[in-house]
Amino acid sequence: MDKNKIDIQENIVDTENPVKEQVKGSVKITYRANKTEEADNFAETQEKEIAEDFFDKKNIKAKHKRRVVIGAVMCALMLIGVASIIVTGAKVTAKLLDNTAEKEKYNALLATLVVADPLPFEAPDQADQTLLLSSSVWAAVMNEDMEQYEKDDFGQTYLPAVEVDRYFTRVFGTQYTLTHQSFSEQEIEFTYDEEKQAYIVPITSFPTGFTPKVEKIKTGGGEKIVTVGYISPASNWNDDTSGAVSKYVDYIFQKQGSEYYLVAIRESEMQVEVAAAETAE
């Protein structure tokens, strides 16, 4: 009896052991499968992260390169723009500083006044009226085609007074007027014909005297100061001083409307010695 019980118990035990082993094996297999799947998932995740990181870095490098290229292009364009502005500014500045054309304009405008070396005055009505009349007649003679006008029996030209007025107005404006009358200039007689309202201009050459050379022009406050160098005429054929400036005189122009007109002549602060020193420097 006792022996049979023992055998039964042993059988029960023997029966349970294989089941336990199978369960243990199944658990181990399942655990291993889970571990393998987790490892595969982890590896796949790592591969994805590495790939994404690689492409992100590649995109960042590409963007960086594009930014560098764009930056370089922008810098180049900015440099070109700055250079263009500098060149344009230099040209404009040079054009403003180079007032050669304006100087030539005043050389021509003042030529017939400078040749007579007028005394300083503060208003045209204070000046020598014969000198102003003479300079206006000579301005018309030097600039007009004298062949177009009527001649007298001696071949002398009748210069209309309106032409003389026109050249006077170019210099002095409309605030002053000329009194037309006969006069003499360097022993040359200019007869005024009241009936024809014209001057009888004899056949002669332009009078000798100083030649203007405008040195500088200063503009401001509705005023223009034209500093003129008086170039001495040659006294004889071998005169080495010909072309040298004898003195400087300031011609004062005031703005009337849109133009500037002569209102005064003054002694200049600019001296020949100073000008020569500046030229030497």
C-alpha positions as protocol buffer text, in pm:
chain_id: "A"
residue {
  index: 1
  type: MET
  ca { x: 0 y: 0 z: 0 }
}
residue {
  index: 2
  type: ASP
  ca { x: 263 y: 230 z: 91 }
}
residue {
  index: 3
  type: LYS
  ca { x: 466 y: 131 z: -199 }
}
residue {
  index: 4
  type: ASN
  ca { x: 188 y: 194 z: -445 }
}
residue {
  index: 5
  type: LYS
  ca { x: 135 y: 544 z: -310 }
}
residue {
  index: 6
  type: ILE
  ca { x: 494 y: 615 z: -353 }
}
residue {
  index: 7
  type: ASP
  ca { x: 486 y: 495 z: -711 }
}
residue {
  index: 8
  type: ILE
  ca { x: 187 y: 709 z: -791 }
}
residue {
  index: 9
  type: GLN
  ca { x: 344 y: 1014 z: -644 }
}
residue {
  index: 10
  type: GLU
  ca { x: 660 y: 947 z: -833 }
}
residue {
  index: 11
  type: ASN
  ca { x: 460 y: 913 z: -1154 }
}
residue {
  index: 12
  type: ILE
  ca { x: 286 y: 1239 z: -1086 }
}
residue {
  index: 13
  type: VAL
  ca { x: 614 y: 1405 z: -1032 }
}
residue {
  index: 14
  type: ASP
  ca { x: 759 y: 1250 z: -1340 }
}
residue {
  index: 15
  type: THR
  ca { x: 460 y: 1366 z: -1539 }
}
residue {
  index: 16
  type: GLU
  ca { x: 486 y: 1727 z: -1422 }
}
residue {
  index: 17
  type: ASN
  ca { x: 859 y: 1763 z: -1490 }
}
residue {
  index: 18
  type: PRO
  ca { x: 836 y: 1744 z: -1873 }
}
residue {
  index: 19
  type: VAL
  ca { x: 556 y: 2001 z: -1871 }
}
residue {
  index: 20
  type: LYS
  ca { x: 758 y: 2235 z: -1660 }
}
residue {
  index: 21
  type: GLU
  ca { x: 1053 y: 2194 z: -1889 }
}
residue {
  index: 22
  type: GLN
  ca { x: 835 y: 2261 z: -2192 }
}
residue {
  index: 23
  type: VAL
  ca { x: 696 y: 2573 z: -2030 }
}
residue {
  index: 24
  type: LYS
  ca { x: 1042 y: 2687 z: -1939 }
}
residue {
  index: 25
  type: GLY
  ca { x: 1157 y: 2624 z: -2295 }
}
residue {
  index: 26
  type: SER
  ca { x: 860 y: 2804 z: -2439 }
}
residue {
  index: 27
  type: VAL
  ca { x: 923 y: 3100 z: -2214 }
}
residue {
  index: 28
  type: LYS
  ca { x: 1289 y: 3104 z: -2312 }
}
residue {
  index: 29
  type: ILE
  ca { x: 1202 y: 3089 z: -2681 }
}
residue {
  index: 30
  type: THR
  ca { x: 943 y: 3365 z: -2643 }
}
residue {
  index: 31
  type: TYR
  ca { x: 1186 y: 3577 z: -2446 }
}
residue {
  index: 32
  type: ARG
  ca { x: 1454 y: 3523 z: -2707 }
}
residue {
  index: 33
  type: ALA
  ca { x: 1208 y: 3608 z: -2986 }
}
residue {
  index: 34
  type: ASN
  ca { x: 1104 y: 3924 z: -2805 }
}
residue {
  index: 35
  type: LYS
  ca { x: 1465 y: 4019 z: -2749 }
}
residue {
  index: 36
  type: THR
  ca { x: 1546 y: 3957 z: -3114 }
}
residue {
  index: 37
  type: GLU
  ca { x: 1248 y: 4165 z: -3228 }
}
residue {
  index: 38
  type: GLU
  ca { x: 1341 y: 4445 z: -2991 }
}
residue {
  index: 39
  type: ALA
  ca { x: 1698 y: 4429 z: -3115 }
}
residue {
  index: 40
  type: ASP
  ca { x: 1579 y: 4439 z: -3475 }
}
residue {
  index: 41
  type: ASN
  ca { x: 1346 y: 4731 z: -3399 }
}
residue {
  index: 42
  type: PHE
  ca { x: 1626 y: 4913 z: -3216 }
}
residue {
  index: 43
  type: ALA
  ca { x: 1867 y: 4849 z: -3503 }
}
residue {
  index: 44
  type: GLU
  ca { x: 1609 y: 4968 z: -3755 }
}
residue {
  index: 45
  type: THR
  ca { x: 1541 y: 5277 z: -3547 }
}
residue {
  index: 46
  type: GLN
  ca { x: 1913 y: 5345 z: -3517 }
}
residue {
  index: 47
  type: GLU
  ca { x: 1957 y: 5303 z: -3892 }
}
residue {
  index: 48
  type: LYS
  ca { x: 1673 y: 5546 z: -3955 }
}
residue {
  index: 49
  type: GLU
  ca { x: 1814 y: 5798 z: -3709 }
}
residue {
  index: 50
  type: ILE
  ca { x: 2161 y: 5766 z: -3860 }
}
residue {
  index: 51
  type: ALA
  ca { x: 2020 y: 5803 z: -4212 }
}
residue {
  index: 52
  type: GLU
  ca { x: 1807 y: 6102 z: -4109 }
}
residue {
  index: 53
  type: ASP
  ca { x: 2103 y: 6255 z: -3930 }
}
residue {
  index: 54
  type: PHE
  ca { x: 2319 y: 6199 z: -4239 }
}
residue {
  index: 55
  type: PHE
  ca { x: 2065 y: 6359 z: -4472 }
}
residue {
  index: 56
  type: ASP
  ca { x: 2006 y: 6643 z: -4225 }
}
residue {
  index: 57
  type: LYS
  ca { x: 2379 y: 6713 z: -4214 }
}
residue {
  index: 58
  type: LYS
  ca { x: 2397 y: 6686 z: -4591 }
}
residue {
  index: 59
  type: ASN
  ca { x: 2106 y: 6932 z: -4626 }
}
residue {
  index: 60
  type: ILE
  ca { x: 2265 y: 7165 z: -4372 }
}
residue {
  index: 61
  type: LYS
  ca { x: 2593 y: 7156 z: -4565 }
}
residue {
  index: 62
  type: ALA
  ca { x: 2408 y: 7219 z: -4891 }
}
residue {
  index: 63
  type: LYS
  ca { x: 2218 y: 7509 z: -4734 }
}
residue {
  index: 64
  type: HIS
  ca { x: 2541 y: 7642 z: -4588 }
}
residue {
  index: 65
  type: LYS
  ca { x: 2707 y: 7626 z: -4929 }
}
residue {
  index: 66
  type: ARG
  ca { x: 2410 y: 7802 z: -5088 }
}
residue {
  index: 67
  type: ARG
  ca { x: 2423 y: 8070 z: -4821 }
}
residue {
  index: 68
  type: VAL
  ca { x: 2795 y: 8115 z: -4873 }
}
residue {
  index: 69
  type: VAL
  ca { x: 2746 y: 8145 z: -5249 }
}
residue {
  index: 70
  type: ILE
  ca { x: 2453 y: 8387 z: -5208 }
}
residue {
  index: 71
  type: GLY
  ca { x: 2653 y: 8588 z: -4954 }
}
residue {
  index: 72
  type: ALA
  ca { x: 2950 y: 8606 z: -5189 }
}
residue {
  index: 73
  type: VAL
  ca { x: 2726 y: 8720 z: -5476 }
}
residue {
  index: 74
  type: MET
  ca { x: 2561 y: 8983 z: -5257 }
}
residue {
  index: 75
  type: CYS
  ca { x: 2900 y: 9110 z: -5139 }
}
residue {
  index: 76
  type: ALA
  ca { x: 3021 y: 9128 z: -5498 }
}
residue {
  index: 77
  type: LEU
  ca { x: 2709 y: 9322 z: -5601 }
}
residue {
  index: 78
  type: MET
  ca { x: 2750 y: 9556 z: -5304 }
}
residue {
  index: 79
  type: LEU
  ca { x: 3114 y: 9617 z: -5394 }
}
residue {
  index: 80
  type: ILE
  ca { x: 3017 y: 9684 z: -5755 }
}
residue {
  index: 81
  type: GLY
  ca { x: 2744 y: 9922 z: -5637 }
}
residue {
  index: 82
  type: VAL
  ca { x: 2979 y: 10106 z: -5401 }
}
residue {
  index: 83
  type: ALA
  ca { x: 3244 y: 10130 z: -5674 }
}
residue {
  index: 84
  type: SER
  ca { x: 2984 y: 10262 z: -5916 }
}
residue {
  index: 85
  type: ILE
  ca { x: 2868 y: 10524 z: -5664 }
}
residue {
  index: 86
  type: ILE
  ca { x: 3228 y: 10630 z: -5597 }
}
residue {
  index: 87
  type: VAL
  ca { x: 3308 y: 10658 z: -5969 }
}
residue {
  index: 88
  type: THR
  ca { x: 2986 y: 10849 z: -6038 }
}
residue {
  index: 89
  type: GLY
  ca { x: 3050 y: 11077 z: -5742 }
}
residue {
  index: 90
  type: ALA
  ca { x: 3405 y: 11139 z: -5858 }
}
residue {
  index: 91
  type: LYS
  ca { x: 3282 y: 11228 z: -6206 }
}
residue {
  index: 92
  type: VAL
  ca { x: 3015 y: 11463 z: -6070 }
}
residue {
  index: 93
  type: THR
  ca { x: 3267 y: 11624 z: -5833 }
}
residue {
  index: 94
  type: ALA
  ca { x: 3520 y: 11664 z: -6113 }
}
residue {
  index: 95
  type: LYS
  ca { x: 3252 y: 11816 z: -6332 }
}
residue {
  index: 96
  type: LEU
  ca { x: 3153 y: 12060 z: -6059 }
}
residue {
  index: 97
  type: LEU
  ca { x: 3513 y: 12154 z: -5990 }
}
residue {
  index: 98
  type: ASP
  ca { x: 3598 y: 12185 z: -6357 }
}
residue {
  index: 99
  type: ASN
  ca { x: 3420 y: 12512 z: -6444 }
}
residue {
  index: 100
  type: THR
  ca { x: 3627 y: 12577 z: -6754 }
}
residue {
  index: 101
  type: ALA
  ca { x: 3320 y: 12644 z: -6966 }
}
residue {
  index: 102
  type: GLU
  ca { x: 3191 y: 12905 z: -6720 }
}
residue {
  index: 103
  type: LYS
  ca { x: 3532 y: 13073 z: -6708 }
}
residue {
  index: 104
  type: GLU
  ca { x: 3539 y: 13090 z: -7087 }
}
residue {
  index: 105
  type: LYS
  ca { x: 3192 y: 13243 z: -7084 }
}
residue {
  index: 106
  type: TYR
  ca { x: 3306 y: 13527 z: -6856 }
}
residue {
  index: 107
  type: ASN
  ca { x: 3629 y: 13573 z: -7050 }
}
residue {
  index: 108
  type: ALA
  ca { x: 3420 y: 13648 z: -7359 }
}
residue {
  index: 109
  type: LEU
  ca { x: 3160 y: 13853 z: -7169 }
}
residue {
  index: 110
  type: LEU
  ca { x: 3415 y: 14082 z: -7005 }
}
residue {
  index: 111
  type: ALA
  ca { x: 3670 y: 14111 z: -7286 }
}
residue {
  index: 112
  type: THR
  ca { x: 3560 y: 14455 z: -7412 }
}
residue {
  index: 113
  type: LEU
  ca { x: 3542 y: 14592 z: -7056 }
}
residue {
  index: 114
  type: VAL
  ca { x: 3879 y: 14459 z: -6941 }
}
residue {
  index: 115
  type: VAL
  ca { x: 4057 y: 14597 z: -7248 }
}
residue {
  index: 116
  type: ALA
  ca { x: 3968 y: 14951 z: -7129 }
}
residue {
  index: 117
  type: ASP
  ca { x: 4071 y: 14881 z: -6766 }
}
residue {
  index: 118
  type: PRO
  ca { x: 3770 y: 15050 z: -6598 }
}
residue {
  index: 119
  type: LEU
  ca { x: 3804 y: 15208 z: -6253 }
}
residue {
  index: 120
  type: PRO
  ca { x: 3628 y: 15034 z: -5962 }
}
residue {
  index: 121
  type: PHE
  ca { x: 3261 y: 15122 z: -5903 }
}
residue {
  index: 122
  type: GLU
  ca { x: 2976 y: 15000 z: -5680 }
}
residue {
  index: 123
  type: ALA
  ca { x: 2693 y: 15052 z: -5932 }
}
residue {
  index: 124
  type: PRO
  ca { x: 2689 y: 15084 z: -6311 }
}
residue {
  index: 125
  type: ASP
  ca { x: 2554 y: 15441 z: -6294 }
}
residue {
  index: 126
  type: GLN
  ca { x: 2871 y: 15536 z: -6099 }
}
residue {
  index: 127
  type: ALA
  ca { x: 3099 y: 15409 z: -6375 }
}
residue {
  index: 128
  type: ASP
  ca { x: 3239 y: 15599 z: -6671 }
}
residue {
  index: 129
  type: GLN
  ca { x: 2937 y: 15597 z: -6905 }
}
residue {
  index: 130
  type: THR
  ca { x: 3148 y: 15650 z: -7217 }
}
residue {
  index: 131
  type: LEU
  ca { x: 3353 y: 15343 z: -7125 }
}
residue {
  index: 132
  type: LEU
  ca { x: 3038 y: 15134 z: -7079 }
}
residue {
  index: 133
  type: LEU
  ca { x: 2903 y: 15261 z: -7413 }
}
residue {
  index: 134
  type: SER
  ca { x: 3233 y: 15187 z: -7585 }
}
residue {
  index: 135
  type: SER
  ca { x: 3253 y: 14833 z: -7443 }
}
residue {
  index: 136
  type: SER
  ca { x: 2896 y: 14759 z: -7560 }
}
residue {
  index: 137
  type: VAL
  ca { x: 2964 y: 14892 z: -7913 }
}
residue {
  index: 138
  type: TRP
  ca { x: 3284 y: 14685 z: -7938 }
}
residue {
  index: 139
  type: ALA
  ca { x: 3101 y: 14376 z: -7806 }
}
residue {
  index: 140
  type: ALA
  ca { x: 2849 y: 14408 z: -8089 }
}
residue {
  index: 141
  type: VAL
  ca { x: 3124 y: 14471 z: -8346 }
}
residue {
  index: 142
  type: MET
  ca { x: 3326 y: 14167 z: -8230 }
}
residue {
  index: 143
  type: ASN
  ca { x: 3032 y: 13926 z: -8219 }
}
residue {
  index: 144
  type: GLU
  ca { x: 2797 y: 14031 z: -8499 }
}
residue {
  index: 145
  type: ASP
  ca { x: 2829 y: 13979 z: -8874 }
}
residue {
  index: 146
  type: MET
  ca { x: 2893 y: 14341 z: -8972 }
}
residue {
  index: 147
  type: GLU
  ca { x: 2840 y: 14261 z: -9341 }
}
residue {
  index: 148
  type: GLN
  ca { x: 2466 y: 14229 z: -9285 }
}
residue {
  index: 149
  type: TYR
  ca { x: 2427 y: 14597 z: -9197 }
}
residue {
  index: 150
  type: GLU
  ca { x: 2396 y: 14904 z: -9419 }
}
residue {
  index: 151
  type: LYS
  ca { x: 2714 y: 15083 z: -9533 }
}
residue {
  index: 152
  type: ASP
  ca { x: 2775 y: 15451 z: -9600 }
}
residue {
  index: 153
  type: ASP
  ca { x: 2955 y: 15596 z: -9904 }
}
residue {
  index: 154
  type: PHE
  ca { x: 3294 y: 15535 z: -9738 }
}
residue {
  index: 155
  type: GLY
  ca { x: 3230 y: 15168 z: -9661 }
}
residue {
  index: 156
  type: GLN
  ca { x: 3165 y: 15233 z: -9293 }
}
residue {
  index: 157
  type: THR
  ca { x: 2896 y: 15025 z: -9120 }
}
residue {
  index: 158
  type: TYR
  ca { x: 2578 y: 15151 z: -8959 }
}
residue {
  index: 159
  type: LEU
  ca { x: 2553 y: 14949 z: -8639 }
}
residue {
  index: 160
  type: PRO
  ca { x: 2195 y: 14963 z: -8502 }
}
residue {
  index: 161
  type: ALA
  ca { x: 2170 y: 15102 z: -8149 }
}
residue {
  index: 162
  type: VAL
  ca { x: 1938 y: 14814 z: -8053 }
}
residue {
  index: 163
  type: GLU
  ca { x: 2231 y: 14574 z: -8104 }
}
residue {
  index: 164
  type: VAL
  ca { x: 2447 y: 14786 z: -7875 }
}
residue {
  index: 165
  type: ASP
  ca { x: 2168 y: 14782 z: -7613 }
}
residue {
  index: 166
  type: ARG
  ca { x: 2144 y: 14404 z: -7641 }
}
residue {
  index: 167
  type: TYR
  ca { x: 2511 y: 14353 z: -7555 }
}
residue {
  index: 168
  type: PHE
  ca { x: 2492 y: 14609 z: -7275 }
}
residue {
  index: 169
  type: THR
  ca { x: 2195 y: 14417 z: -7127 }
}
residue {
  index: 170
  type: ARG
  ca { x: 2388 y: 14088 z: -7141 }
}
residue {
  index: 171
  type: VAL
  ca { x: 2638 y: 14233 z: -6894 }
}
residue {
  index: 172
  type: PHE
  ca { x: 2436 y: 14479 z: -6683 }
}
residue {
  index: 173
  type: GLY
  ca { x: 2078 y: 14353 z: -6708 }
}
residue {
  index: 174
  type: THR
  ca { x: 1770 y: 14570 z: -6758 }
}
residue {
  index: 175
  type: GLN
  ca { x: 1799 y: 14792 z: -6451 }
}
residue {
  index: 176
  type: TYR
  ca { x: 2026 y: 15037 z: -6634 }
}
residue {
  index: 177
  type: THR
  ca { x: 2015 y: 15188 z: -6982 }
}
residue {
  index: 178
  type: LEU
  ca { x: 2265 y: 15351 z: -7214 }
}
residue {
  index: 179
  type: THR
  ca { x: 2252 y: 15707 z: -7337 }
}
residue {
  index: 180
  type: HIS
  ca { x: 2336 y: 15686 z: -7706 }
}
residue {
  index: 181
  type: GLN
  ca { x: 2573 y: 15954 z: -7830 }
}
residue {
  index: 182
  type: SER
  ca { x: 2889 y: 16004 z: -8037 }
}
residue {
  index: 183
  type: PHE
  ca { x: 3219 y: 15926 z: -7863 }
}
residue {
  index: 184
  type: SER
  ca { x: 3584 y: 15855 z: -7931 }
}
residue {
  index: 185
  type: GLU
  ca { x: 3789 y: 15551 z: -7827 }
}
residue {
  index: 186
  type: GLN
  ca { x: 4169 y: 15549 z: -7859 }
}
residue {
  index: 187
  type: GLU
  ca { x: 4149 y: 15829 z: -8117 }
}
residue {
  index: 188
  type: ILE
  ca { x: 3878 y: 15642 z: -8308 }
}
residue {
  index: 189
  type: GLU
  ca { x: 3556 y: 15836 z: -8368 }
}
residue {
  index: 190
  type: PHE
  ca { x: 3217 y: 15666 z: -8336 }
}
residue {
  index: 191
  type: THR
  ca { x: 2943 y: 15891 z: -8472 }
}
residue {
  index: 192
  type: TYR
  ca { x: 2587 y: 15834 z: -8363 }
}
residue {
  index: 193
  type: ASP
  ca { x: 2328 y: 15895 z: -8637 }
}
residue {
  index: 194
  type: GLU
  ca { x: 2007 y: 16008 z: -8470 }
}
residue {
  index: 195
  type: GLU
  ca { x: 1800 y: 15959 z: -8783 }
}
residue {
  index: 196
  type: LYS
  ca { x: 1913 y: 15602 z: -8846 }
}
residue {
  index: 197
  type: GLN
  ca { x: 1940 y: 15521 z: -8473 }
}
residue {
  index: 198
  type: ALA
  ca { x: 2277 y: 15366 z: -8546 }
}
residue {
  index: 199
  type: TYR
  ca { x: 2650 y: 15411 z: -8490 }
}
residue {
  index: 200
  type: ILE
  ca { x: 2881 y: 15471 z: -8783 }
}
residue {
  index: 201
  type: VAL
  ca { x: 3162 y: 15221 z: -8719 }
}
residue {
  index: 202
  type: PRO
  ca { x: 3487 y: 15311 z: -8898 }
}
residue {
  index: 203
  type: ILE
  ca { x: 3703 y: 15048 z: -9064 }
}
residue {
  index: 204
  type: THR
  ca { x: 3952 y: 14971 z: -8789 }
}
residue {
  index: 205
  type: SER
  ca { x: 4089 y: 14697 z: -8571 }
}
residue {
  index: 206
  type: PHE
  ca { x: 4002 y: 14608 z: -8211 }
}
residue {
  index: 207
  type: PRO
  ca { x: 4173 y: 14842 z: -7959 }
}
residue {
  index: 208
  type: THR
  ca { x: 4478 y: 14719 z: -7769 }
}
residue {
  index: 209
  type: GLY
  ca { x: 4473 y: 14669 z: -7394 }
}
residue {
  index: 210
  type: PHE
  ca { x: 4442 y: 14405 z: -7126 }
}
residue {
  index: 211
  type: THR
  ca { x: 4306 y: 14057 z: -7199 }
}
residue {
  index: 212
  type: PRO
  ca { x: 4093 y: 13884 z: -6933 }
}
residue {
  index: 213
  type: LYS
  ca { x: 4181 y: 13551 z: -6776 }
}
residue {
  index: 214
  type: VAL
  ca { x: 3922 y: 13436 z: -6523 }
}
residue {
  index: 215
  type: GLU
  ca { x: 4105 y: 13270 z: -6235 }
}
residue {
  index: 216
  type: LYS
  ca { x: 3820 y: 13169 z: -6007 }
}
residue {
  index: 217
  type: ILE
  ca { x: 3445 y: 13205 z: -5962 }
}
residue {
  index: 218
  type: LYS
  ca { x: 3283 y: 13209 z: -5619 }
}
residue {
  index: 219
  type: THR
  ca { x: 2905 y: 13178 z: -5595 }
}
residue {
  index: 220
  type: GLY
  ca { x: 2687 y: 13222 z: -5287 }
}
residue {
  index: 221
  type: GLY
  ca { x: 2411 y: 13434 z: -5135 }
}
residue {
  index: 222
  type: GLY
  ca { x: 2273 y: 13538 z: -5471 }
}
residue {
  index: 223
  type: GLU
  ca { x: 2611 y: 13677 z: -5567 }
}
residue {
  index: 224
  type: LYS
  ca { x: 2889 y: 13566 z: -5796 }
}
residue {
  index: 225
  type: ILE
  ca { x: 3244 y: 13698 z: -5758 }
}
residue {
  index: 226
  type: VAL
  ca { x: 3449 y: 13653 z: -6075 }
}
residue {
  index: 227
  type: THR
  ca { x: 3819 y: 13713 z: -6014 }
}
residue {
  index: 228
  type: VAL
  ca { x: 3982 y: 13823 z: -6339 }
}
residue {
  index: 229
  type: GLY
  ca { x: 4351 y: 13833 z: -6415 }
}
residue {
  index: 230
  type: TYR
  ca { x: 4455 y: 14122 z: -6641 }
}
residue {
  index: 231
  type: ILE
  ca { x: 4704 y: 13995 z: -6897 }
}
residue {
  index: 232
  type: SER
  ca { x: 4931 y: 14269 z: -7027 }
}
residue {
  index: 233
  type: PRO
  ca { x: 4963 y: 14318 z: -7402 }
}
residue {
  index: 234
  type: ALA
  ca { x: 5307 y: 14285 z: -7559 }
}
residue {
  index: 235
  type: SER
  ca { x: 5479 y: 14621 z: -7595 }
}
residue {
  index: 236
  type: ASN
  ca { x: 5703 y: 14499 z: -7878 }
}
residue {
  index: 237
  type: TRP
  ca { x: 5787 y: 14187 z: -8077 }
}
residue {
  index: 238
  type: ASN
  ca { x: 6047 y: 14054 z: -7829 }
}
residue {
  index: 239
  type: ASP
  ca { x: 5855 y: 14127 z: -7507 }
}
residue {
  index: 240
  type: ASP
  ca { x: 5896 y: 13818 z: -7283 }
}
residue {
  index: 241
  type: THR
  ca { x: 5633 y: 13943 z: -7035 }
}
residue {
  index: 242
  type: SER
  ca { x: 5353 y: 13892 z: -7287 }
}
residue {
  index: 243
  type: GLY
  ca { x: 5085 y: 13667 z: -7135 }
}
residue {
  index: 244
  type: ALA
  ca { x: 5178 y: 13750 z: -6775 }
}
residue {
  index: 245
  type: VAL
  ca { x: 4909 y: 13865 z: -6533 }
}
residue {
  index: 246
  type: SER
  ca { x: 4959 y: 14226 z: -6421 }
}
residue {
  index: 247
  type: LYS
  ca { x: 4685 y: 14238 z: -6156 }
}
residue {
  index: 248
  type: TYR
  ca { x: 4360 y: 14082 z: -6039 }
}
residue {
  index: 249
  type: VAL
  ca { x: 4020 y: 14250 z: -6027 }
}
residue {
  index: 250
  type: ASP
  ca { x: 3691 y: 14121 z: -5882 }
}
residue {
  index: 251
  type: TYR
  ca { x: 3380 y: 14157 z: -6097 }
}
residue {
  index: 252
  type: ILE
  ca { x: 3070 y: 14132 z: -5877 }
}
residue {
  index: 253
  type: PHE
  ca { x: 2755 y: 13984 z: -6031 }
}
residue {
  index: 254
  type: GLN
  ca { x: 2417 y: 13973 z: -5857 }
}
residue {
  index: 255
  type: LYS
  ca { x: 2132 y: 13739 z: -5938 }
}
residue {
  index: 256
  type: GLN
  ca { x: 1834 y: 13902 z: -6107 }
}
residue {
  index: 257
  type: GLY
  ca { x: 1570 y: 13645 z: -6191 }
}
residue {
  index: 258
  type: SER
  ca { x: 1752 y: 13343 z: -6327 }
}
residue {
  index: 259
  type: GLU
  ca { x: 2064 y: 13529 z: -6447 }
}
residue {
  index: 260
  type: TYR
  ca { x: 2359 y: 13711 z: -6294 }
}
residue {
  index: 261
  type: TYR
  ca { x: 2444 y: 14070 z: -6396 }
}
residue {
  index: 262
  type: LEU
  ca { x: 2741 y: 14294 z: -6325 }
}
residue {
  index: 263
  type: VAL
  ca { x: 2682 y: 14546 z: -6046 }
}
residue {
  index: 264
  type: ALA
  ca { x: 3032 y: 14637 z: -5925 }
}
residue {
  index: 265
  type: ILE
  ca { x: 3403 y: 14621 z: -5996 }
}
residue {
  index: 266
  type: ARG
  ca { x: 3644 y: 14602 z: -5700 }
}
residue {
  index: 267
  type: GLU
  ca { x: 4011 y: 14558 z: -5631 }
}
residue {
  index: 268
  type: SER
  ca { x: 4081 y: 14193 z: -5560 }
}
residue {
  index: 269
  type: GLU
  ca { x: 4243 y: 14051 z: -5248 }
}
residue {
  index: 270
  type: MET
  ca { x: 4424 y: 13813 z: -5480 }
}
residue {
  index: 271
  type: GLN
  ca { x: 4769 y: 13943 z: -5555 }
}
residue {
  index: 272
  type: VAL
  ca { x: 5005 y: 13856 z: -5839 }
}
residue {
  index: 273
  type: GLU
  ca { x: 5283 y: 13745 z: -5601 }
}
residue {
  index: 274
  type: VAL
  ca { x: 5046 y: 13512 z: -5410 }
}
residue {
  index: 275
  type: ALA
  ca { x: 4914 y: 13365 z: -5732 }
}
residue {
  index: 276
  type: ALA
  ca { x: 5270 y: 13304 z: -5855 }
}
residue {
  index: 277
  type: ALA
  ca { x: 5359 y: 13127 z: -5529 }
}
residue {
  index: 278
  type: GLU
  ca { x: 5047 y: 12909 z: -5553 }
}
residue {
  index: 279
  type: THR
  ca { x: 5134 y: 12819 z: -5911 }
}
residue {
  index: 280
  type: ALA
  ca { x: 5490 y: 12726 z: -5807 }
}
residue {
  index: 281
  type: GLU
  ca { x: 5355 y: 12492 z: -5536 }
}
